[in-house]
Coordinates of C-alpha atoms in Angstrom, one line a residue:
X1 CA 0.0 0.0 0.0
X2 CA 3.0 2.4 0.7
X3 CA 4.7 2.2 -2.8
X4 CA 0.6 2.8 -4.4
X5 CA 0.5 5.8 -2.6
X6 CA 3.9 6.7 -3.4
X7 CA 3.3 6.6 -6.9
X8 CA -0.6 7.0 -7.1
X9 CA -0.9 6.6 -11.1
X10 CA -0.7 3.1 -9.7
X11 CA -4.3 3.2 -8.5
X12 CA -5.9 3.8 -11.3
X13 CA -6.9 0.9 -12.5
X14 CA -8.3 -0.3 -9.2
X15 CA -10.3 3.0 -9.3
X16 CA -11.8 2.1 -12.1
X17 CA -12.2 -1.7 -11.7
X18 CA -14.2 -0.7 -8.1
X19 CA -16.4 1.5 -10.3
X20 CA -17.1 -1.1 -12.6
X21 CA -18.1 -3.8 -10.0
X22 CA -20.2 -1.3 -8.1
X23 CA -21.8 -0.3 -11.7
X24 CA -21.9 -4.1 -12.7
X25 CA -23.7 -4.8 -9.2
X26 CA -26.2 -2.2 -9.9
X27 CA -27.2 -3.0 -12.9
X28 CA -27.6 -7.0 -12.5
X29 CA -30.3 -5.4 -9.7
X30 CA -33.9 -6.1 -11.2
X31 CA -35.6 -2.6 -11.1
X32 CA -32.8 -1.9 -13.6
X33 CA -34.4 -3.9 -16.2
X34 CA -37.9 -2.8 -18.2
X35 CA -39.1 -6.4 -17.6
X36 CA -37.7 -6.5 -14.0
X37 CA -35.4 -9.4 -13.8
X38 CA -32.0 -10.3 -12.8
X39 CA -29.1 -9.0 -15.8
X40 CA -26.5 -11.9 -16.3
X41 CA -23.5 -10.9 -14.7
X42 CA -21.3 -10.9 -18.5
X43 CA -24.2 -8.3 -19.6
X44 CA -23.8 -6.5 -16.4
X45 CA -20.2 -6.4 -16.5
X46 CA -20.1 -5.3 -20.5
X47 CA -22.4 -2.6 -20.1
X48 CA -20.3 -1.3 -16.8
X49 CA -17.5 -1.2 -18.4
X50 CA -18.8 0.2 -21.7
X51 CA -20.2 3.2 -19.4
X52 CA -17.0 3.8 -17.2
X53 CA -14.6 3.6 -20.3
X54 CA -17.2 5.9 -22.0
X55 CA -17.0 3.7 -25.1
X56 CA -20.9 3.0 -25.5
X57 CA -20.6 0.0 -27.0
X58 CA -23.6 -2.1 -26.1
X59 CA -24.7 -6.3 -26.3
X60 CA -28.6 -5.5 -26.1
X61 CA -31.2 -2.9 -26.9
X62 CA -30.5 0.1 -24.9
X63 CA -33.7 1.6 -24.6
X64 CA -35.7 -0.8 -24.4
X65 CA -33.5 -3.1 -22.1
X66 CA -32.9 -1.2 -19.7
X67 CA -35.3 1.3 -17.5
X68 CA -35.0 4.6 -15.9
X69 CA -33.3 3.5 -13.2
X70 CA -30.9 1.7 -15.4
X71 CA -30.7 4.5 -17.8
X72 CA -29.5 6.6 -14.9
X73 CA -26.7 4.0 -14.2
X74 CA -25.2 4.1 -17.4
X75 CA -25.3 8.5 -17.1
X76 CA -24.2 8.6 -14.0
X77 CA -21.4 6.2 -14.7
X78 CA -20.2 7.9 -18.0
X79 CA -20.2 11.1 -16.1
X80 CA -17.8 9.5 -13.8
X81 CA -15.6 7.9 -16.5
X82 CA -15.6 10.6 -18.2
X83 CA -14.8 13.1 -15.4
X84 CA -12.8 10.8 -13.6
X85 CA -10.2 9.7 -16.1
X86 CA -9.9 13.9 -17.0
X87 CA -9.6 14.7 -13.6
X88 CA -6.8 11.9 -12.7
X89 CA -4.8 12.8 -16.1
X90 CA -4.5 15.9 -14.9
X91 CA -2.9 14.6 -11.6
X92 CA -1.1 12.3 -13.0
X93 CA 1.2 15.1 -14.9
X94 CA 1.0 16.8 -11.8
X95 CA 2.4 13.7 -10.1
X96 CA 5.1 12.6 -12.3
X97 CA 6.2 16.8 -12.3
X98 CA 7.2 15.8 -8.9
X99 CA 9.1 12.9 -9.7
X100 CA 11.1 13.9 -12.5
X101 CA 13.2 16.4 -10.4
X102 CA 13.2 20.5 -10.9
X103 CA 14.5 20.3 -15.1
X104 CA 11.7 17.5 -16.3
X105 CA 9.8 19.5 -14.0
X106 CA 10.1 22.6 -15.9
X107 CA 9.7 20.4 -19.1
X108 CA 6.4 18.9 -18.4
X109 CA 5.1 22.2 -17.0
X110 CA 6.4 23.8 -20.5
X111 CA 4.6 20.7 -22.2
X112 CA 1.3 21.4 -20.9
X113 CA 1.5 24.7 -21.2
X114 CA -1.2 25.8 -18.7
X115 CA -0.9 25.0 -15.1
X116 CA 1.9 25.1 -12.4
X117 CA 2.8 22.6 -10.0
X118 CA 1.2 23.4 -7.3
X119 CA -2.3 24.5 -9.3
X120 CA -4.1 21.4 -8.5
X121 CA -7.2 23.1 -7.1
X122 CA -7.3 25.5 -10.0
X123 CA -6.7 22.7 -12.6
X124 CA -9.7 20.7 -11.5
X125 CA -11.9 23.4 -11.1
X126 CA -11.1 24.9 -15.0
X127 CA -12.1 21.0 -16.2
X128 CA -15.0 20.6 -14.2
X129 CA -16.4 24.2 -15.0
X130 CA -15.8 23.4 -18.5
X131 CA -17.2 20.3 -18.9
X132 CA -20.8 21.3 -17.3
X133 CA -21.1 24.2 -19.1
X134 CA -20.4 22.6 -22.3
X135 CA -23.1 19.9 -21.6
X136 CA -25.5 22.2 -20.3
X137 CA -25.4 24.3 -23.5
X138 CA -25.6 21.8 -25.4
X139 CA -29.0 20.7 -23.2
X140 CA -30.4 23.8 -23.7
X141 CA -30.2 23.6 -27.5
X142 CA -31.1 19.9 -27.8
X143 CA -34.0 20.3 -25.4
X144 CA -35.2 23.1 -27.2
X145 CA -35.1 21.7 -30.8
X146 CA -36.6 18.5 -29.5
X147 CA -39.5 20.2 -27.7
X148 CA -40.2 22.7 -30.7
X149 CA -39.6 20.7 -33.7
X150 CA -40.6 17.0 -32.6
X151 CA -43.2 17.6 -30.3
X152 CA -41.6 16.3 -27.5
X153 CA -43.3 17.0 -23.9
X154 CA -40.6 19.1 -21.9
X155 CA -39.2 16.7 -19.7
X156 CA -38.3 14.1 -22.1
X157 CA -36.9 16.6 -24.0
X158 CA -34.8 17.4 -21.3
X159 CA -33.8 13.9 -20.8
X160 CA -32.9 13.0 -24.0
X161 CA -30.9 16.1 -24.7
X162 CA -29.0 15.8 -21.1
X163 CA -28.5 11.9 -21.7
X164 CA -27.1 12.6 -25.5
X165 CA -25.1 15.5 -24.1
X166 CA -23.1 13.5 -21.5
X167 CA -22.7 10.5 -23.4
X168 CA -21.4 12.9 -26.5
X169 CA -19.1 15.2 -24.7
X170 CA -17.6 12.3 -22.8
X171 CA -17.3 10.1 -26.2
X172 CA -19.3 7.6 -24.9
X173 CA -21.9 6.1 -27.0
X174 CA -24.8 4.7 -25.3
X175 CA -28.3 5.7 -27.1
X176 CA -32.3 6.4 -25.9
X177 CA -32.9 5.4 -29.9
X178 CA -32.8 1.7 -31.0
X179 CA -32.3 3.2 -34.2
X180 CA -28.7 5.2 -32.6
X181 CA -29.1 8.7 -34.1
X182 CA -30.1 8.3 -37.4
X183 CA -33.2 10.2 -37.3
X184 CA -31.3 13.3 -36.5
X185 CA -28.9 13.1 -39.3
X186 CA -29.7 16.1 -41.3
X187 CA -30.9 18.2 -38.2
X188 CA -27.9 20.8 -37.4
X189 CA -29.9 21.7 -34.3
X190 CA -29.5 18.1 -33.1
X191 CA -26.2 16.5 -34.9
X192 CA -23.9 19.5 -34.6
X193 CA -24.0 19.8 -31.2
X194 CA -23.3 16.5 -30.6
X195 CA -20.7 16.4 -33.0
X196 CA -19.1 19.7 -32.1
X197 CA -19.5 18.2 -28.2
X198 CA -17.4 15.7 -28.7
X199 CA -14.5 16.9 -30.2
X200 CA -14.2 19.3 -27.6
X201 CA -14.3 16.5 -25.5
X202 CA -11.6 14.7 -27.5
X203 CA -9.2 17.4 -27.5
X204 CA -7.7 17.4 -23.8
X205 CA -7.9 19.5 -21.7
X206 CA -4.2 20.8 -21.5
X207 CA -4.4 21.4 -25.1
X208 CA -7.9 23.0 -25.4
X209 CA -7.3 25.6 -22.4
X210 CA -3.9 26.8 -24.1
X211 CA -5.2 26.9 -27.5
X212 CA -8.3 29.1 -26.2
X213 CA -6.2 31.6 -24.0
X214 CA -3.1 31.8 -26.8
X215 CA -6.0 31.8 -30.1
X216 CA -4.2 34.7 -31.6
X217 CA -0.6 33.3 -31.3
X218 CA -0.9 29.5 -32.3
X219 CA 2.7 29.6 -33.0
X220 CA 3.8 30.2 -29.5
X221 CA 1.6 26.3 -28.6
X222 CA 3.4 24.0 -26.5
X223 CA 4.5 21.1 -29.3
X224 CA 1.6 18.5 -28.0
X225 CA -0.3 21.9 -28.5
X226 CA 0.0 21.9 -32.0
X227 CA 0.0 18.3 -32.4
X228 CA -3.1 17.7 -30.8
X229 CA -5.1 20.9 -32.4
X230 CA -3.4 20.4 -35.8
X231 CA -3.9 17.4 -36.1
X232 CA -7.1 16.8 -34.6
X233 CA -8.3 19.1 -37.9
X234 CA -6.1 17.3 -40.2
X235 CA -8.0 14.1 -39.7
X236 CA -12.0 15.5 -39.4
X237 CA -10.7 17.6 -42.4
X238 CA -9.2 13.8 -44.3
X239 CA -12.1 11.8 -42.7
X240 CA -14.6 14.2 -43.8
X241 CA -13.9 14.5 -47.7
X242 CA -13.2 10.5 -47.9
X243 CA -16.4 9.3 -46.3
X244 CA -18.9 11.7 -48.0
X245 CA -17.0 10.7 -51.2
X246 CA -17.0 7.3 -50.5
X247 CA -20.8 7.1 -49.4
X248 CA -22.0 10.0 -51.6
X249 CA -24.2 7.0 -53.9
X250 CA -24.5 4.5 -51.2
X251 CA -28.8 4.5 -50.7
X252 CA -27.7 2.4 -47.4
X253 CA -26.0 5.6 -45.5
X254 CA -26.6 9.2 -46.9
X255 CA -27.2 8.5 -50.9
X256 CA -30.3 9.2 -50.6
X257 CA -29.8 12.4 -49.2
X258 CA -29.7 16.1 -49.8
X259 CA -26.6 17.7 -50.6
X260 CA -26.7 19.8 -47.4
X261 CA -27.9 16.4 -45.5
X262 CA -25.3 14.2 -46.6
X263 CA -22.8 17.4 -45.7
X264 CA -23.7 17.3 -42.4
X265 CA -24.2 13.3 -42.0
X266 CA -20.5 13.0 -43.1
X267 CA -19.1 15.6 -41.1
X268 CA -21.1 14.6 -37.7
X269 CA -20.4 10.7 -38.3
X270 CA -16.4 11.4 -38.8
X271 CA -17.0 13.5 -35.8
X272 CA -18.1 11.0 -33.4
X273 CA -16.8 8.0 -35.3
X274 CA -12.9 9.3 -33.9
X275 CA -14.1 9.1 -30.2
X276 CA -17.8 9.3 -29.9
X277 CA -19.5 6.1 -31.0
X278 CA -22.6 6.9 -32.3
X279 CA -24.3 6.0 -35.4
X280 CA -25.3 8.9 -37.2
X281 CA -25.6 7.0 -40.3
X282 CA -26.0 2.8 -40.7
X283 CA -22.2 1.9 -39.8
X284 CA -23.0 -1.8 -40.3
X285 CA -24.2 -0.9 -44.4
X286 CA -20.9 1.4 -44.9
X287 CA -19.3 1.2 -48.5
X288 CA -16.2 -1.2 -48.1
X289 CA -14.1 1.3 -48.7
X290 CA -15.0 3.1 -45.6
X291 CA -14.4 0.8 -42.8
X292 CA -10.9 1.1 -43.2
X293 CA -11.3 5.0 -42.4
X294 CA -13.0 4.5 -39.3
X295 CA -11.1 2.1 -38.1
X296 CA -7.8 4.1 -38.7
X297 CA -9.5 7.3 -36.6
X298 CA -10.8 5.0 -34.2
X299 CA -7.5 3.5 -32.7
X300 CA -5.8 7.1 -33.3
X301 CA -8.3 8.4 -31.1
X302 CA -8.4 12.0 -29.5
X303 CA -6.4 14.0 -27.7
X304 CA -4.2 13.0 -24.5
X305 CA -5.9 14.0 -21.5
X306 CA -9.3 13.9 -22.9
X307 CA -12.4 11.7 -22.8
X308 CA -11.3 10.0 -25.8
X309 CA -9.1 6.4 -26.5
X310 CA -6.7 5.7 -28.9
X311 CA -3.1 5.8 -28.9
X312 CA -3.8 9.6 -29.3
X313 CA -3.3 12.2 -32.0
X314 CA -0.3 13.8 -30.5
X315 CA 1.3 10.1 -30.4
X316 CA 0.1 9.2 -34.0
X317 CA 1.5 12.5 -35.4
X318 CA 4.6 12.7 -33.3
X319 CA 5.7 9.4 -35.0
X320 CA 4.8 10.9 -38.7
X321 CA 7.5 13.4 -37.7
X322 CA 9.6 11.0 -36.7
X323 CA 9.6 9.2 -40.2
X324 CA 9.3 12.5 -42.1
X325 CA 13.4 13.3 -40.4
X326 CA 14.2 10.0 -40.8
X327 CA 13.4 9.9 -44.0
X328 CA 15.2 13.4 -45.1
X329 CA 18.7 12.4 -42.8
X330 CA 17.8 14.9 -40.2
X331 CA 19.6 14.2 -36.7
X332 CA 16.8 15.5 -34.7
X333 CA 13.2 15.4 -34.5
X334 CA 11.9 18.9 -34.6
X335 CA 8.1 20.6 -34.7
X336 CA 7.5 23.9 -35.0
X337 CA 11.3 24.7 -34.7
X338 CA 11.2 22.6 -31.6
X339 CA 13.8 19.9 -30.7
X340 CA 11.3 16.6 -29.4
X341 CA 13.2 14.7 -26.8
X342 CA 13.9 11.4 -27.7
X343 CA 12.7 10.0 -24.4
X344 CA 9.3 10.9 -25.9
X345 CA 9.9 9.5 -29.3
X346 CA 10.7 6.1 -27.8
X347 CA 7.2 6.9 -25.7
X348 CA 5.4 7.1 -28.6
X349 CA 6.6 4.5 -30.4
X350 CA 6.2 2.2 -27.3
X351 CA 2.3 2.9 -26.8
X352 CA 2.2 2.8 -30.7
X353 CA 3.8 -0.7 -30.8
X354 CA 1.7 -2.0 -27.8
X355 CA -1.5 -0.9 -28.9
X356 CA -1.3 -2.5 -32.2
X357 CA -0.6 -5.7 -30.6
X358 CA -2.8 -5.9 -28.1
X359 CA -5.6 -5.1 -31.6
X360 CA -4.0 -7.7 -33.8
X361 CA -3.7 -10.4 -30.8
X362 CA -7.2 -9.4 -29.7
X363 CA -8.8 -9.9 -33.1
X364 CA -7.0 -13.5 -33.5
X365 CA -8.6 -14.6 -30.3
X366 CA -11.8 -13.6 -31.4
X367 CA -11.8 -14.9 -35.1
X368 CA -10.4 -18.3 -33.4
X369 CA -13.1 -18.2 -30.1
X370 CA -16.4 -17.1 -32.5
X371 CA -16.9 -19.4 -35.5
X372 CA -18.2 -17.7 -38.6
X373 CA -17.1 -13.9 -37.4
X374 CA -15.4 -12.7 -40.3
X375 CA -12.1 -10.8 -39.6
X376 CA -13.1 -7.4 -40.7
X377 CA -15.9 -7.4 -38.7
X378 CA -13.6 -8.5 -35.5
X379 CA -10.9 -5.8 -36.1
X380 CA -13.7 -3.4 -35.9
X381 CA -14.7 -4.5 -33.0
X382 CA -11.8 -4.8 -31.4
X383 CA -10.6 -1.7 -32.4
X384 CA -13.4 0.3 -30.9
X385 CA -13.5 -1.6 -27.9
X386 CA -9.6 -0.9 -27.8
X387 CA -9.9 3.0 -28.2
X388 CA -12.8 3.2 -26.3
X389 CA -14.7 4.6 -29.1
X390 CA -18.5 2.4 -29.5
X391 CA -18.9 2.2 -33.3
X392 CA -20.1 -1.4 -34.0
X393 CA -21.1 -2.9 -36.9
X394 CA -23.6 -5.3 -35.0
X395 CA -21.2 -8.1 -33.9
X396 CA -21.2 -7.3 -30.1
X397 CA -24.6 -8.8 -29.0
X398 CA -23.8 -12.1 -31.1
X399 CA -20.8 -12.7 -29.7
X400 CA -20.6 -15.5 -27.2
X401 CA -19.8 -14.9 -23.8
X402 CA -15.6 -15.4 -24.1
X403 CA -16.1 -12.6 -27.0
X404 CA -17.9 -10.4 -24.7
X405 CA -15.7 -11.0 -22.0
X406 CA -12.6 -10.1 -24.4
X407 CA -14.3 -7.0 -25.6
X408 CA -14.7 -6.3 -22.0
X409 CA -11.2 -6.4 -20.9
X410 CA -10.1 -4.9 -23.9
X411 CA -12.6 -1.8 -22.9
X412 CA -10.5 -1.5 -19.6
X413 CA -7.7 -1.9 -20.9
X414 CA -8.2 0.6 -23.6
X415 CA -9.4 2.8 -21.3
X416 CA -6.5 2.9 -18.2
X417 CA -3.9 1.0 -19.9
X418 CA -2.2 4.3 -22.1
X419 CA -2.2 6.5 -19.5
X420 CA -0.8 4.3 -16.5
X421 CA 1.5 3.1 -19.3
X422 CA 3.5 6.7 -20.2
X423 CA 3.0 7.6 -16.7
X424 CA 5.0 4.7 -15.5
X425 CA 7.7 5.1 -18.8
X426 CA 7.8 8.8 -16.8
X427 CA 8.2 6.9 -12.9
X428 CA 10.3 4.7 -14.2
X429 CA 13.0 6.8 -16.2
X430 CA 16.5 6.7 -15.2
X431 CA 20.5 7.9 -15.8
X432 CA 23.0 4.9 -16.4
X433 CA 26.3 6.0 -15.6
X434 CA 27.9 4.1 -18.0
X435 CA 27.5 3.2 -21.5
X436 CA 28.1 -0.1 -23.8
X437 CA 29.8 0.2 -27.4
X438 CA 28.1 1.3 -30.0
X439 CA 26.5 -0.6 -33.2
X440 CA 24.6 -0.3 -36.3
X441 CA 22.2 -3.2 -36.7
X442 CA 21.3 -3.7 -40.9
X443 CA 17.3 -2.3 -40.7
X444 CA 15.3 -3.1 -43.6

């Protein structure tokens, strides 16, 4: 117990797990259920862990499975994960400031660009303030295009639009609409704050609060700054013009549509298919060519410190700078005529190398545990269970209990595993005093 609260990043996956269990509990109750019986403990567990990891991936019928009691769960729950894993980020750099002695210290303050070391207080006041008022405007909009246009009575208004608003802004992607979102898909009043929700959400919070307060001067950002923002509008931008160009004929998705619908479809589905998790459009009757996209922005995911999974944009586009000097002979790695410390090259490249393992491995145990799934399907899966994102294309409530279980622990792992990883790379660094002779392995 000493060396956990000696280095308390090491708690946070028994946080979590406690959460889970207390969720899973809750929701095996039988007032949780419409028809009043007992949940099975692997449905239990799934949907727990889908909630706290705010991925919103789901093995039955949402809305009509569950009631209002268990509706509430599942809020309350994402609001926790979603809070929680923001609020212990931001501890976590403050904790590993400490360890790293007074010049990392200075470089991970410089990094984050925002708060000083003793800030805690202010920190996590600036992320909770942020994230309520974010959800409650979008409430107030939701509520009032639902009540006004669709003839909803007030208070169900209210609940669906603060339901959708959580789950959105904390990229989970749990549903009141068997259907997911599609009736919504060419209503800006509806799909844009959603989509616009959750990539705030995504961004981080380090990242957002520096970009807002320095909006004039974006070339004085803090590198993960720049690499976060930047790239964070590098892929909507990409993921954008490919799917509407890839499903601009498909009657399945948005062919169908209006110009200024399938506009809007495209660019709230690539908005919430990066983190978010809901289906704007039918995911499970995308063009071929598209699943490849989304399951690309999927295990990049969002921004670090954010509600979002992944490996993270900062980590995905850190390594494309790594190749792009490799490739032209330069000696250093540099962004934004800054020099990246090769401590956090071999950072990125470590969570990079992990994460696509733990994907491939986890979509070879399901292929071989779930006869007839074919393999596309389980990489999408997997990948969204991985980065926490929700997308499915229908496999998840036909899988057999050792796939749900795997998509379960993959959730968790998806979810705690980055962060407690750098965070221990961080603990964990150390100076040898001596070194061995050099050599030049043949590569490639």
């Amino acid at each position: 117990m000493r060396r956990l609260l000696r280095h308390p990043v090491r708690l946070v996956p028994f946080g979590f797990l406690a959460v889970i269990l207390l969720g899973t509990g809750s929701l095996m109750l039988p007032w949780a259920t419409s028809e009043q019986h007992y949940t099975p403990f692997v449905t239990a567990l799934f949907t727990a862990t889908s909630s706290v990891s705010v991925t919103g991936m789901a093995v039955n019928d949402t809305p009509n499975y569950w009631n209002g009691f268990g509706l509430a769960m599942i809020t309350v729950l994402t609001q926790l994960g979603g809070l929680g894993i923001l609020t212990i980020a931001a501890l976590v750099i403050l904790v590993v400031s400490r360890q790293l002695g007074l010049r990392n210290r200075l470089l991970v303050q410089a990094e984050t660009a925002e708060f000083g070391i003793g800030d805690v207080r202010r920190l996590l006041t600036r992320i909770a303030a942020t994230v309520f008022i974010t959800e409650a405007v979008m409430t107030a909009v939701i509520t009032g295009r639902l009540w006004l246009a669709y003839d909803y009575p007030p208070w169900r208004a209210l609940w669906s639009a603060v339901f959708h608003s959580i789950q959105a802004f904390n990229n989970g992607g749990f549903t009141l609409y068997s259907e997911g979102l599609l009736a919504f898909s060419q209503d800006p009043w509806v799909a844009l704050p959603l989509g616009l929700g959750a990539i705030i959400g995504g961004l981080g919070f380090p990242a957002l609060f520096e970009a807002v307060r320095e909006w004039r001067r974006p070339s004085r950002w803090a590198v993960a700054t720049k690499l976060t923002i930047w790239g964070s509008l590098a892929l909507i931008a990409f993921g954008f013009g490919y799917l509407l160009l890839a499903e601009w004929t498909n009657p399945a998705t948005i062919g169908t549509y209006t110009m200024p619908g399938k506009v809007l479809a495209a660019f709230t589905q690539i908005a919430l298919s990066r983190t978010g998790g809901f289906d704007v459009i039918n995911v499970d009757q995308l063009a071929e060519a598209s699943n490849p996209l989304l399951i690309i922005l999927m295990f990049i995911g969002g921004g670090s410190a954010s509600t979002a999974g992944g490996i993270k944009v900062s980590t995905f586009f850190l390594l494309a700078f790594v190749i792009w000097a490799e490739l032209r002979g330069e000696p250093e790695v540099t962004v934004g005529r800054r020099q990246v410390a090769r401590a956090s090259q071999r950072q990125a490249l470590t969570v990079a190398l992990l994460s696509v393992a733990l994907v491939v491995v986890g979509t070879v145990v399901l292929v071989l545990t779930t006869v007839g799934v074919p393999y596309y399907q389980a990489l999408f899966e997997v990948t969204s269970a991985f980065s926490t994102t929700g997308l499915s294309v229908g496999l998840a409530p036909r899988l057999p209990r050792p796939g749900q279980y795997i998509l379960t622990a993959l959730m968790f792992i998806g979810r705690v595993g980055p962060l407690t990883l750098g965070s221990a790379i961080a603990l964990n660094a150390r100076r040898r005093l001596y070194r061995y002779p050099e050599e030049q392995p043949i590569v490639g």
